[in-house]
């Protein structure tokens, strides 16, 4: 299975990509995770990306396309992959098609996760994570039993700089302007399916796997 998970920030793409990747035994490739790792390791790429990410803007296409191109060259993607958070612009989608085409591959399905703006803001603004072990929490849906400390390692929890109110507004604006056009881009290629992402994690996951099963046997 070669899949793209599309949708605004906060729709749950990453969580669902983890679950589906485990279910199918395939790789999840998250450009957000790759970029955050580069920022943590203070690599030249991380230093370039940090300012864009903190503001809630997009990292330049050439940078993320290079990252994904490298990942797709890896033998670990032989049985499939889920791209989470990539592509986010039409030039990225065109570059992805080119890279796959060069390898004689194509996308099986693009899943567009739909969640209301109000719910997205609630989800993103309540997210917390552990800077030491990367465990994630949510103040309403999955609070740490240790208050503002990590249950696993005791470290003080932090909020991603791009989950602060102004950056959230910016990310949603960027999504509307640059990423939402991918819906019609993939619709025209007849590979797009819409999925309601507003239900519980388990319900969305069940609906997703049911939907994907119909394409596996098709
Ligand atoms: P995410 O974890 O997917 O919400 O990504 C966090 C941030 O990383 C985004 O707000 C962007 O600044 C950057 N980023 C992730 N994926 C991309 C991409 N495909 N293109 C450009 N920037 C990206």
mmCIF file of C-alpha atoms and ligand atoms in Angstrom:
data_model
loop_
_atom_site.group_PDB
_atom_site.id
_atom_site.type_symbol
_atom_site.label_atom_id
_atom_site.label_comp_id
_atom_site.label_asym_id
_atom_site.label_seq_id
_atom_site.Cartn_x
_atom_site.Cartn_y
_atom_site.Cartn_z
ATOM 1 C CA UNK A 1 0.000 0.000 0.000
ATOM 2 C CA UNK A 2 1.281 3.415 -0.962
ATOM 3 C CA UNK A 3 -0.801 6.058 0.733
ATOM 4 C CA UNK A 4 -0.910 9.794 1.369
ATOM 5 C CA UNK A 5 -2.755 11.165 4.412
ATOM 6 C CA UNK A 6 -4.019 14.651 3.655
ATOM 7 C CA UNK A 7 -5.768 17.174 5.884
ATOM 8 C CA UNK A 8 -5.328 20.305 7.978
ATOM 9 C CA UNK A 9 -2.995 20.253 10.982
ATOM 10 C CA UNK A 10 -4.712 18.628 13.955
ATOM 11 C CA UNK A 11 -7.048 16.292 12.035
ATOM 12 C CA UNK A 12 -5.258 13.246 13.459
ATOM 13 C CA UNK A 13 -3.310 12.171 10.360
ATOM 14 C CA UNK A 14 -0.182 11.354 12.351
ATOM 15 C CA UNK A 15 -1.996 9.219 14.942
ATOM 16 C CA UNK A 16 -3.909 7.352 12.245
ATOM 17 C CA UNK A 17 -0.762 6.924 10.147
ATOM 18 C CA UNK A 18 0.978 5.259 13.133
ATOM 19 C CA UNK A 19 -1.905 2.828 13.598
ATOM 20 C CA UNK A 20 -2.383 2.011 9.901
ATOM 21 C CA UNK A 21 1.384 1.621 9.350
ATOM 22 C CA UNK A 22 1.536 -0.876 12.245
ATOM 23 C CA UNK A 23 -1.533 -2.707 10.889
ATOM 24 C CA UNK A 24 -0.075 -3.157 7.400
ATOM 25 C CA UNK A 25 3.572 -3.481 8.522
ATOM 26 C CA UNK A 26 4.628 -0.558 6.336
ATOM 27 C CA UNK A 27 6.616 2.640 6.948
ATOM 28 C CA UNK A 28 5.197 5.945 8.053
ATOM 29 C CA UNK A 29 7.065 8.895 6.581
ATOM 30 C CA UNK A 30 6.188 12.114 8.425
ATOM 31 C CA UNK A 31 7.951 15.226 7.163
ATOM 32 C CA UNK A 32 6.935 17.041 10.386
ATOM 33 C CA UNK A 33 8.684 14.350 12.498
ATOM 34 C CA UNK A 34 11.757 14.346 10.231
ATOM 35 C CA UNK A 35 12.009 18.143 10.429
ATOM 36 C CA UNK A 36 11.528 18.217 14.223
ATOM 37 C CA UNK A 37 14.304 15.627 14.581
ATOM 38 C CA UNK A 38 16.585 17.795 12.422
ATOM 39 C CA UNK A 39 15.735 20.818 14.614
ATOM 40 C CA UNK A 40 16.494 18.833 17.816
ATOM 41 C CA UNK A 41 19.824 17.674 16.373
ATOM 42 C CA UNK A 42 20.597 21.206 15.186
ATOM 43 C CA UNK A 43 21.615 19.985 11.736
ATOM 44 C CA UNK A 44 21.994 22.618 8.963
ATOM 45 C CA UNK A 45 18.592 21.505 7.634
ATOM 46 C CA UNK A 46 17.082 21.832 11.120
ATOM 47 C CA UNK A 47 18.503 25.322 11.544
ATOM 48 C CA UNK A 48 16.989 26.356 8.196
ATOM 49 C CA UNK A 49 13.611 24.797 8.991
ATOM 50 C CA UNK A 50 13.179 26.047 12.579
ATOM 51 C CA UNK A 51 12.098 29.633 11.859
ATOM 52 C CA UNK A 52 9.465 28.549 9.326
ATOM 53 C CA UNK A 53 8.120 25.877 11.686
ATOM 54 C CA UNK A 54 7.962 28.107 14.780
ATOM 55 C CA UNK A 55 5.885 30.663 12.865
ATOM 56 C CA UNK A 56 3.583 27.988 11.462
ATOM 57 C CA UNK A 57 4.775 28.557 7.879
ATOM 58 C CA UNK A 58 5.938 25.931 5.413
ATOM 59 C CA UNK A 59 9.545 24.846 5.004
ATOM 60 C CA UNK A 60 10.659 25.498 1.389
ATOM 61 C CA UNK A 61 9.561 22.851 -1.131
ATOM 62 C CA UNK A 62 13.130 22.055 -2.209
ATOM 63 C CA UNK A 63 14.073 21.097 1.384
ATOM 64 C CA UNK A 64 11.139 18.761 2.074
ATOM 65 C CA UNK A 65 11.194 17.255 -1.418
ATOM 66 C CA UNK A 66 14.872 16.372 -0.846
ATOM 67 C CA UNK A 67 13.998 14.748 2.502
ATOM 68 C CA UNK A 68 11.203 12.633 1.029
ATOM 69 C CA UNK A 69 13.209 11.693 -2.057
ATOM 70 C CA UNK A 70 15.894 10.308 0.269
ATOM 71 C CA UNK A 71 13.352 8.315 2.317
ATOM 72 C CA UNK A 72 11.689 6.871 -0.779
ATOM 73 C CA UNK A 73 15.073 5.604 -1.990
ATOM 74 C CA UNK A 74 15.326 3.432 1.143
ATOM 75 C CA UNK A 75 14.670 -0.307 0.774
ATOM 76 C CA UNK A 76 12.416 -0.208 3.884
ATOM 77 C CA UNK A 77 9.582 1.205 1.756
ATOM 78 C CA UNK A 78 9.499 -1.861 -0.518
ATOM 79 C CA UNK A 79 6.195 -3.147 0.902
ATOM 80 C CA UNK A 80 4.621 0.308 1.033
ATOM 81 C CA UNK A 81 4.461 3.582 2.940
ATOM 82 C CA UNK A 82 2.169 6.190 4.395
ATOM 83 C CA UNK A 83 3.135 9.790 3.765
ATOM 84 C CA UNK A 84 1.913 11.967 6.635
ATOM 85 C CA UNK A 85 2.065 15.739 6.093
ATOM 86 C CA UNK A 86 3.574 15.454 2.604
ATOM 87 C CA UNK A 87 2.764 16.691 0.011
ATOM 88 C CA UNK A 88 1.531 20.036 1.299
ATOM 89 C CA UNK A 89 1.771 22.058 -1.931
ATOM 90 C CA UNK A 90 1.038 21.344 -5.590
ATOM 91 C CA UNK A 91 4.788 21.462 -6.523
ATOM 92 C CA UNK A 92 5.427 18.858 -3.770
ATOM 93 C CA UNK A 93 2.664 16.630 -5.181
ATOM 94 C CA UNK A 94 4.144 16.958 -8.672
ATOM 95 C CA UNK A 95 7.610 16.120 -7.362
ATOM 96 C CA UNK A 96 6.225 13.074 -5.541
ATOM 97 C CA UNK A 97 4.542 11.816 -8.714
ATOM 98 C CA UNK A 98 7.845 12.237 -10.561
ATOM 99 C CA UNK A 99 9.886 10.355 -7.927
ATOM 100 C CA UNK A 100 7.379 7.477 -7.869
ATOM 101 C CA UNK A 101 7.176 7.418 -11.638
ATOM 102 C CA UNK A 102 10.963 7.121 -11.900
ATOM 103 C CA UNK A 103 10.673 3.932 -9.825
ATOM 104 C CA UNK A 104 7.668 2.602 -11.762
ATOM 105 C CA UNK A 105 5.392 3.166 -8.732
ATOM 106 C CA UNK A 106 2.120 5.018 -8.157
ATOM 107 C CA UNK A 107 -0.032 6.091 -5.198
ATOM 108 C CA UNK A 108 -2.806 3.647 -4.303
ATOM 109 C CA UNK A 109 -4.933 6.109 -2.338
ATOM 110 C CA UNK A 110 -4.986 9.598 -0.843
ATOM 111 C CA UNK A 111 -7.130 9.914 2.287
ATOM 112 C CA UNK A 112 -8.474 13.364 3.103
ATOM 113 C CA UNK A 113 -9.253 13.635 6.841
ATOM 114 C CA UNK A 114 -12.066 16.100 7.615
ATOM 115 C CA UNK A 115 -12.492 17.857 10.983
ATOM 116 C CA UNK A 116 -14.166 21.217 11.788
ATOM 117 C CA UNK A 117 -11.990 24.253 12.421
ATOM 118 C CA UNK A 118 -13.297 24.621 16.006
ATOM 119 C CA UNK A 119 -12.324 21.035 16.866
ATOM 120 C CA UNK A 120 -8.905 21.449 15.211
ATOM 121 C CA UNK A 121 -8.106 24.489 17.360
ATOM 122 C CA UNK A 122 -9.208 22.569 20.485
ATOM 123 C CA UNK A 123 -7.038 19.583 19.572
ATOM 124 C CA UNK A 124 -3.911 21.581 18.702
ATOM 125 C CA UNK A 125 -3.997 24.088 21.549
ATOM 126 C CA UNK A 126 -4.300 21.277 24.142
ATOM 127 C CA UNK A 127 -1.407 19.168 22.824
ATOM 128 C CA UNK A 128 1.587 18.697 25.125
ATOM 129 C CA UNK A 129 4.722 16.629 24.679
ATOM 130 C CA UNK A 130 7.765 15.485 26.574
ATOM 131 C CA UNK A 131 10.968 17.099 25.266
ATOM 132 C CA UNK A 132 12.989 14.137 26.610
ATOM 133 C CA UNK A 133 11.178 10.942 25.525
ATOM 134 C CA UNK A 134 8.737 12.500 22.961
ATOM 135 C CA UNK A 135 5.625 11.022 24.697
ATOM 136 C CA UNK A 136 2.525 12.998 23.721
ATOM 137 C CA UNK A 137 -0.478 14.086 25.816
ATOM 138 C CA UNK A 138 -3.569 16.283 25.550
ATOM 139 C CA UNK A 139 -4.860 18.440 28.396
ATOM 140 C CA UNK A 140 -8.494 17.317 27.777
ATOM 141 C CA UNK A 141 -8.358 13.960 25.963
ATOM 142 C CA UNK A 142 -5.189 12.315 27.284
ATOM 143 C CA UNK A 143 -3.820 14.225 30.289
ATOM 144 C CA UNK A 144 -0.682 13.035 32.063
ATOM 145 C CA UNK A 145 -1.449 11.375 35.415
ATOM 146 C CA UNK A 146 1.455 13.446 36.750
ATOM 147 C CA UNK A 147 -0.037 16.839 35.886
ATOM 148 C CA UNK A 148 2.465 18.822 33.881
ATOM 149 C CA UNK A 149 5.164 16.139 34.108
ATOM 150 C CA UNK A 150 5.725 13.174 31.803
ATOM 151 C CA UNK A 151 4.312 9.870 33.107
ATOM 152 C CA UNK A 152 7.172 7.928 31.514
ATOM 153 C CA UNK A 153 10.217 9.933 32.541
ATOM 154 C CA UNK A 154 9.079 12.776 34.846
ATOM 155 C CA UNK A 155 10.327 15.567 32.571
ATOM 156 C CA UNK A 156 8.253 18.806 32.489
ATOM 157 C CA UNK A 157 5.858 18.752 29.508
ATOM 158 C CA UNK A 158 6.075 21.460 26.878
ATOM 159 C CA UNK A 159 3.807 22.845 24.179
ATOM 160 C CA UNK A 160 5.093 22.822 20.582
ATOM 161 C CA UNK A 161 5.842 26.427 19.613
ATOM 162 C CA UNK A 162 3.654 25.941 16.540
ATOM 163 C CA UNK A 163 0.718 24.830 18.726
ATOM 164 C CA UNK A 164 0.442 28.325 20.248
ATOM 165 C CA UNK A 165 -2.597 30.346 19.178
ATOM 166 C CA UNK A 166 -0.954 32.655 16.600
ATOM 167 C CA UNK A 167 0.976 29.831 14.946
ATOM 168 C CA UNK A 168 -2.197 27.691 14.797
ATOM 169 C CA UNK A 169 -4.027 30.499 12.962
ATOM 170 C CA UNK A 170 -1.091 30.789 10.566
ATOM 171 C CA UNK A 171 -0.946 27.010 9.954
ATOM 172 C CA UNK A 172 -4.660 26.902 9.151
ATOM 173 C CA UNK A 173 -4.307 29.841 6.752
ATOM 174 C CA UNK A 174 -1.340 28.162 5.054
ATOM 175 C CA UNK A 175 -3.353 24.945 4.817
ATOM 176 C CA UNK A 176 -6.287 26.703 3.095
ATOM 177 C CA UNK A 177 -4.054 28.567 0.650
ATOM 178 C CA UNK A 178 -1.410 25.968 -0.201
ATOM 179 C CA UNK A 179 -2.551 22.484 0.821
ATOM 180 C CA UNK A 180 -6.339 22.451 0.259
ATOM 181 C CA UNK A 181 -5.804 22.747 -3.559
ATOM 182 C CA UNK A 182 -4.412 19.193 -3.377
ATOM 183 C CA UNK A 183 -7.958 17.926 -2.779
ATOM 184 C CA UNK A 184 -8.976 18.744 -6.352
ATOM 185 C CA UNK A 185 -5.479 17.782 -7.603
ATOM 186 C CA UNK A 186 -5.992 14.203 -6.354
ATOM 187 C CA UNK A 187 -9.731 14.159 -7.094
ATOM 188 C CA UNK A 188 -8.893 14.649 -10.754
ATOM 189 C CA UNK A 189 -6.618 11.601 -10.550
ATOM 190 C CA UNK A 190 -9.459 9.519 -9.020
ATOM 191 C CA UNK A 191 -7.372 8.446 -6.024
ATOM 192 C CA UNK A 192 -8.993 10.574 -3.306
ATOM 193 C CA UNK A 193 -11.264 9.343 -0.484
ATOM 194 C CA UNK A 194 -12.752 11.538 2.241
ATOM 195 C CA UNK A 195 -12.844 10.333 5.845
ATOM 196 C CA UNK A 196 -14.586 11.899 8.846
ATOM 197 C CA UNK A 197 -11.771 12.524 11.325
ATOM 198 C CA UNK A 198 -13.981 14.029 14.038
ATOM 199 C CA UNK A 199 -14.819 10.744 15.782
ATOM 200 C CA UNK A 200 -12.761 8.947 18.437
ATOM 201 C CA UNK A 201 -9.289 7.695 17.481
ATOM 202 C CA UNK A 202 -10.507 4.071 17.506
ATOM 203 C CA UNK A 203 -13.632 4.800 15.432
ATOM 204 C CA UNK A 204 -11.650 6.751 12.810
ATOM 205 C CA UNK A 205 -9.074 3.959 12.688
ATOM 206 C CA UNK A 206 -11.763 1.306 12.191
ATOM 207 C CA UNK A 207 -13.430 3.323 9.392
ATOM 208 C CA UNK A 208 -10.064 3.939 7.770
ATOM 209 C CA UNK A 209 -9.072 0.263 7.751
ATOM 210 C CA UNK A 210 -12.496 -0.688 6.385
ATOM 211 C CA UNK A 211 -12.129 1.878 3.622
ATOM 212 C CA UNK A 212 -8.603 0.755 2.746
ATOM 213 C CA UNK A 213 -9.675 -2.897 2.682
ATOM 214 C CA UNK A 214 -12.076 -2.116 -0.170
ATOM 215 C CA UNK A 215 -9.163 -0.754 -2.235
ATOM 216 C CA UNK A 216 -6.916 -3.690 -1.351
ATOM 217 C CA UNK A 217 -9.334 -6.164 -2.843
ATOM 218 C CA UNK A 218 -10.401 -3.869 -5.701
HETATM 219 P P1 LIG B 1 3.312 18.644 11.089
HETATM 220 O O1 LIG B 1 3.880 17.912 12.246
HETATM 221 O O2 LIG B 1 3.018 17.772 9.896
HETATM 222 O O3 LIG B 1 2.123 19.514 11.459
HETATM 223 O O4 LIG B 1 4.456 19.655 10.568
HETATM 224 C C1 LIG B 1 4.998 20.651 11.418
HETATM 225 C C2 LIG B 1 5.647 21.740 10.598
HETATM 226 O O5 LIG B 1 6.707 21.201 9.801
HETATM 227 C C3 LIG B 1 4.721 22.430 9.589
HETATM 228 O O6 LIG B 1 3.946 23.459 10.169
HETATM 229 C C4 LIG B 1 5.748 22.978 8.590
HETATM 230 O O7 LIG B 1 6.414 24.114 9.097
HETATM 231 C C5 LIG B 1 6.771 21.853 8.542
HETATM 232 N N1 LIG B 1 6.406 20.867 7.499
HETATM 233 C C6 LIG B 1 6.019 19.561 7.687
HETATM 234 N N2 LIG B 1 5.765 18.958 6.522
HETATM 235 C C7 LIG B 1 5.973 19.903 5.561
HETATM 236 C C8 LIG B 1 5.853 19.912 4.149
HETATM 237 N N3 LIG B 1 5.443 18.815 3.474
HETATM 238 N N4 LIG B 1 6.146 21.062 3.486
HETATM 239 C C9 LIG B 1 6.570 22.158 4.135
HETATM 240 N N5 LIG B 1 6.677 22.234 5.475
HETATM 241 C C10 LIG B 1 6.388 21.114 6.187
#
